[in-house]
């Protein structure tokens, strides 16, 4: 029962929602932010159901340069401080660099890179004034590797990782302020069905598929015991895949295309779609996707 104030951006679905519920169950006050106001209503109920000290919602978009400032301002107006920030807002897209519409590709990248920039510029001054606080960015395994037909998401997560790593270096002068990175692999969330898709085939998470609660547990541990200069992997295969990408690039490039088609695409034909990249679909949001997951 820590009694902290936790701001979760991207709290209406998937990892963000699982993290919000996890903090709520510990008695923390949570402020839930998302561009999907309708989905935030369900997220608020989920947090209240596990016994949070307080729960508030802010419907806004960190893709808007002023959105992060409004989100942080509302949290400060409500509580006067922010102890933990969880940034999990993301959108995903499948399709080759040549085939994906430029607007979709750019929005996938902007949500991760500029969204992280906007949020950091809005909230880090608050943490510095407090001289304490933890900023946790949810990155991805694809922030360390590339995969054909996932160029937009890899570009987004590589760029986001660069911003987060730089922030880790630039906050060394304030020992009480920590910037942490979590890098999940395949997680059972709705993002695979919500993603933009220009491959012609429905997407799925490659095995092993873990539950979003497992990532949420890693986020809570970082909030309790922050670790600088590391990216906490969530997924047993992550280190092996990253090692293959770095040390055996020829073999990796030979295998990654066929393995991606086998493990990440189904046989179901689907028409081209921007998914939720350009606008949210609240009805499809929630903590879990439709994939079996190890809990």
Coordinates of C-alpha atoms in Angstrom, one line a residue:
X1 CA 0.0 0.0 0.0
X2 CA 2.3 2.8 -1.3
X3 CA -0.2 5.6 -1.6
X4 CA 1.6 6.9 -4.7
X5 CA 0.1 8.9 -7.6
X6 CA 0.5 7.0 -10.8
X7 CA -0.2 8.5 -14.3
X8 CA -0.8 5.8 -16.9
X9 CA -0.8 7.0 -20.5
X10 CA -2.4 4.5 -22.9
X11 CA -4.5 3.1 -20.0
X12 CA -7.6 2.1 -22.0
X13 CA -6.2 -1.2 -23.3
X14 CA -3.6 -3.9 -23.1
X15 CA -0.5 -3.4 -21.1
X16 CA -1.5 0.1 -19.9
X17 CA -4.8 -1.2 -18.6
X18 CA -3.1 -4.1 -16.9
X19 CA -0.6 -1.8 -15.2
X20 CA -3.3 0.6 -14.1
X21 CA -5.2 -2.3 -12.4
X22 CA -2.0 -3.6 -10.8
X23 CA -1.2 -0.2 -9.3
X24 CA -4.9 0.2 -8.2
X25 CA -4.8 -3.1 -6.4
X26 CA -1.9 -1.8 -4.2
X27 CA -3.9 1.3 -3.1
X28 CA -2.3 3.8 -5.4
X29 CA -4.2 6.7 -6.8
X30 CA -4.2 6.4 -10.6
X31 CA -4.8 8.9 -13.4
X32 CA -5.8 7.1 -16.6
X33 CA -5.1 8.8 -19.9
X34 CA -6.0 7.7 -23.4
X35 CA -7.3 9.2 -26.7
X36 CA -10.3 6.8 -26.3
X37 CA -12.7 8.4 -23.8
X38 CA -15.3 5.7 -24.2
X39 CA -12.8 2.9 -23.4
X40 CA -11.6 4.9 -20.4
X41 CA -15.0 4.4 -18.7
X42 CA -14.4 0.6 -18.7
X43 CA -10.8 1.1 -17.5
X44 CA -12.0 3.3 -14.6
X45 CA -14.5 0.6 -13.5
X46 CA -11.8 -2.1 -13.7
X47 CA -9.5 0.0 -11.4
X48 CA -12.3 0.8 -8.9
X49 CA -13.2 -2.9 -8.8
X50 CA -9.8 -3.8 -7.2
X51 CA -9.8 -1.1 -4.6
X52 CA -7.8 1.9 -5.7
X53 CA -7.4 4.9 -3.5
X54 CA -8.6 7.2 -6.3
X55 CA -9.1 7.0 -10.0
X56 CA -9.5 9.8 -12.5
X57 CA -9.6 9.8 -16.3
X58 CA -8.3 12.2 -18.9
X59 CA -9.3 11.8 -22.5
X60 CA -6.5 13.3 -24.6
X61 CA -4.0 12.4 -27.2
X62 CA -0.2 12.6 -26.6
X63 CA 0.2 12.7 -30.4
X64 CA -1.1 16.3 -30.1
X65 CA 1.9 18.4 -29.0
X66 CA -0.2 20.1 -26.3
X67 CA -2.0 16.9 -25.2
X68 CA 0.7 15.7 -22.9
X69 CA 0.7 19.1 -21.1
X70 CA -3.0 18.9 -20.6
X71 CA -2.7 15.4 -19.2
X72 CA 0.1 16.2 -16.8
X73 CA -1.7 19.5 -15.8
X74 CA -4.9 17.6 -14.9
X75 CA -3.0 15.1 -12.8
X76 CA -1.2 17.9 -10.9
X77 CA -4.5 19.8 -10.4
X78 CA -6.0 16.6 -8.9
X79 CA -3.2 15.4 -6.7
X80 CA -0.4 18.1 -6.6
X81 CA 2.3 15.5 -7.4
X82 CA 3.1 12.6 -9.7
X83 CA 5.2 9.7 -8.4
X84 CA 5.1 7.3 -11.3
X85 CA 4.5 7.7 -15.0
X86 CA 3.8 4.7 -17.2
X87 CA 3.9 5.4 -20.9
X88 CA 2.3 2.6 -22.9
X89 CA 0.4 4.4 -25.6
X90 CA 1.2 2.8 -29.0
X91 CA -0.2 1.8 -32.3
X92 CA 1.0 -0.9 -34.7
X93 CA 1.1 -1.6 -38.4
X94 CA 1.9 -4.6 -40.6
X95 CA 3.0 -4.2 -44.2
X96 CA 6.1 -3.5 -46.3
X97 CA 7.7 -0.1 -46.3
X98 CA 6.7 0.2 -50.0
X99 CA 3.1 -0.8 -49.5
X100 CA 2.1 0.9 -46.3
X101 CA 0.5 4.4 -46.8
X102 CA 2.8 7.1 -45.7
X103 CA 0.2 8.6 -43.4
X104 CA -0.1 5.3 -41.5
X105 CA 3.6 4.7 -41.3
X106 CA 4.2 8.2 -40.1
X107 CA 1.5 8.0 -37.4
X108 CA 2.8 4.7 -36.0
X109 CA 6.2 6.4 -35.7
X110 CA 4.9 9.7 -34.3
X111 CA 2.8 8.0 -31.6
X112 CA 5.9 6.3 -30.2
X113 CA 8.6 8.9 -30.8
X114 CA 6.9 12.2 -30.6
X115 CA 4.4 10.9 -28.0
X116 CA 7.3 10.0 -25.7
X117 CA 9.0 13.4 -26.4
X118 CA 5.8 15.3 -25.6
X119 CA 5.2 13.4 -22.4
X120 CA 8.8 13.6 -21.2
X121 CA 8.9 17.4 -21.8
X122 CA 5.7 17.8 -19.9
X123 CA 6.3 15.5 -16.9
X124 CA 10.1 15.5 -16.3
X125 CA 10.1 19.1 -15.1
X126 CA 7.5 18.0 -12.5
X127 CA 9.7 15.1 -11.3
X128 CA 12.7 17.4 -11.2
X129 CA 10.9 19.9 -9.0
X130 CA 9.8 17.1 -6.7
X131 CA 13.4 15.6 -6.9
X132 CA 11.8 12.2 -7.1
X133 CA 9.8 10.1 -9.5
X134 CA 9.9 7.2 -12.0
X135 CA 9.2 7.4 -15.7
X136 CA 8.6 4.0 -17.2
X137 CA 8.5 3.7 -21.0
X138 CA 7.0 0.5 -22.5
X139 CA 9.1 -0.2 -25.5
X140 CA 9.3 -3.6 -27.4
X141 CA 11.5 -6.4 -28.5
X142 CA 11.1 -4.7 -31.9
X143 CA 13.0 -1.8 -30.4
X144 CA 16.1 -3.9 -30.7
X145 CA 15.6 -5.9 -33.9
X146 CA 13.9 -5.4 -37.3
X147 CA 11.4 -7.7 -39.0
X148 CA 10.2 -7.6 -42.6
X149 CA 6.6 -6.2 -42.9
X150 CA 6.9 -4.5 -39.5
X151 CA 9.1 -1.6 -40.5
X152 CA 6.8 1.1 -39.2
X153 CA 6.6 -0.5 -35.7
X154 CA 10.4 -1.2 -35.6
X155 CA 11.2 2.3 -36.7
X156 CA 8.8 3.6 -34.0
X157 CA 10.3 1.5 -31.2
X158 CA 13.9 2.1 -32.2
X159 CA 13.2 5.8 -32.2
X160 CA 11.4 5.6 -28.9
X161 CA 14.2 3.6 -27.3
X162 CA 16.7 6.3 -28.5
X163 CA 14.6 9.0 -26.7
X164 CA 14.3 6.9 -23.5
X165 CA 18.0 6.0 -23.4
X166 CA 18.9 9.6 -23.9
X167 CA 16.6 10.6 -21.1
X168 CA 18.3 8.1 -18.9
X169 CA 21.6 9.8 -19.5
X170 CA 20.2 13.3 -19.2
X171 CA 18.6 12.6 -15.8
X172 CA 21.8 11.4 -14.1
X173 CA 22.1 14.8 -12.5
X174 CA 18.9 14.1 -10.4
X175 CA 19.5 10.9 -8.5
X176 CA 15.9 10.7 -7.3
X177 CA 14.5 10.8 -10.9
X178 CA 14.6 7.5 -12.8
X179 CA 13.8 6.7 -16.4
X180 CA 13.2 3.0 -17.0
X181 CA 12.5 0.9 -20.1
X182 CA 10.4 -2.3 -20.4
X183 CA 10.7 -4.4 -23.6
X184 CA 7.9 -7.0 -24.0
X185 CA 7.8 -9.7 -26.6
X186 CA 4.5 -11.3 -27.7
X187 CA 1.7 -10.2 -25.3
X188 CA -1.9 -11.2 -25.4
X189 CA -3.5 -7.8 -26.0
X190 CA -6.0 -6.5 -28.6
X191 CA -3.2 -4.7 -30.6
X192 CA -2.8 -7.5 -33.2
X193 CA -6.5 -7.2 -34.2
X194 CA -6.3 -3.4 -34.0
X195 CA -3.2 -2.9 -36.0
X196 CA -3.0 -1.4 -39.5
X197 CA -2.5 -4.3 -41.9
X198 CA -1.4 -4.3 -45.5
X199 CA -0.1 -7.9 -45.8
X200 CA -3.4 -9.5 -47.0
X201 CA -3.4 -11.9 -44.1
X202 CA -4.6 -11.5 -40.5
X203 CA -1.9 -11.1 -37.8
X204 CA -1.3 -13.0 -34.6
X205 CA 1.3 -12.8 -31.8
X206 CA 4.2 -15.3 -32.3
X207 CA 4.6 -17.9 -29.5
X208 CA 5.4 -17.8 -26.6
X209 CA 2.5 -15.4 -25.9
X210 CA 2.5 -13.9 -22.4
X211 CA -0.2 -12.2 -20.4
X212 CA -0.3 -8.4 -20.1
X213 CA -0.3 -9.0 -16.3
X214 CA 3.2 -10.3 -16.6
X215 CA 4.4 -7.0 -18.1
X216 CA 2.4 -5.1 -15.5
X217 CA 4.2 -7.0 -12.8
X218 CA 7.5 -5.9 -14.3
X219 CA 6.3 -2.3 -14.4
X220 CA 5.3 -2.4 -10.8
X221 CA 8.7 -3.9 -9.8
X222 CA 10.4 -1.0 -11.6
X223 CA 8.3 1.5 -9.8
X224 CA 9.3 0.0 -6.5
X225 CA 12.9 -0.6 -7.4
X226 CA 13.9 1.6 -10.4
X227 CA 16.8 0.4 -12.6
X228 CA 18.8 2.9 -14.6
X229 CA 20.5 2.1 -17.9
X230 CA 18.7 -1.1 -18.5
X231 CA 15.8 -2.3 -20.6
X232 CA 13.9 -5.0 -18.7
X233 CA 13.0 -7.8 -21.2
X234 CA 9.6 -9.6 -20.8
X235 CA 9.6 -12.8 -22.7
X236 CA 11.9 -15.9 -22.6
X237 CA 12.9 -15.7 -26.2
X238 CA 13.8 -12.0 -26.3
X239 CA 17.6 -12.3 -25.4
X240 CA 18.1 -15.1 -27.9
X241 CA 16.4 -13.2 -30.8
X242 CA 18.3 -10.0 -30.0
X243 CA 21.6 -12.0 -29.9
X244 CA 20.9 -13.6 -33.3
X245 CA 20.1 -10.2 -34.8
X246 CA 23.3 -8.6 -33.5
X247 CA 25.9 -11.4 -33.9
X248 CA 24.5 -13.6 -36.7
X249 CA 23.0 -11.0 -39.1
X250 CA 23.3 -13.1 -42.2
X251 CA 21.6 -16.1 -40.7
X252 CA 19.0 -13.9 -39.0
X253 CA 18.1 -12.2 -42.3
X254 CA 17.8 -15.6 -44.1
X255 CA 15.4 -16.9 -41.5
X256 CA 13.4 -13.9 -40.2
X257 CA 11.1 -13.5 -43.3
X258 CA 9.9 -17.1 -43.5
X259 CA 9.6 -17.4 -39.7
X260 CA 7.6 -14.1 -39.6
X261 CA 5.1 -15.4 -42.2
X262 CA 4.8 -18.7 -40.3
X263 CA 4.6 -17.4 -36.8
X264 CA 3.0 -13.9 -37.1
X265 CA 0.5 -14.2 -40.0
X266 CA -2.5 -16.5 -40.2
X267 CA -4.1 -18.0 -43.4
X268 CA -7.1 -15.8 -43.0
X269 CA -7.4 -13.2 -45.8
X270 CA -8.1 -9.6 -44.8
X271 CA -8.5 -6.4 -46.8
X272 CA -6.1 -3.5 -46.3
X273 CA -7.0 -1.5 -43.2
X274 CA -5.5 1.4 -41.1
X275 CA -6.8 -0.3 -38.0
X276 CA -6.7 2.0 -35.0
X277 CA -3.7 3.9 -36.2
X278 CA -5.5 7.0 -37.3
X279 CA -8.5 6.9 -34.9
X280 CA -9.5 4.6 -31.9
X281 CA -12.1 1.9 -32.0
X282 CA -13.3 1.8 -28.3
X283 CA -15.3 -1.4 -28.8
X284 CA -12.1 -3.4 -29.5
X285 CA -10.2 -2.3 -26.5
X286 CA -9.6 -4.3 -23.3
X287 CA -6.9 -5.9 -21.3
X288 CA -6.6 -9.2 -23.2
X289 CA -6.7 -10.2 -26.8
X290 CA -8.1 -13.5 -28.1
X291 CA -4.9 -15.5 -27.9
X292 CA -4.0 -18.1 -25.4
X293 CA -1.3 -16.8 -23.0
X294 CA 0.9 -18.2 -20.3
X295 CA -0.2 -16.4 -17.2

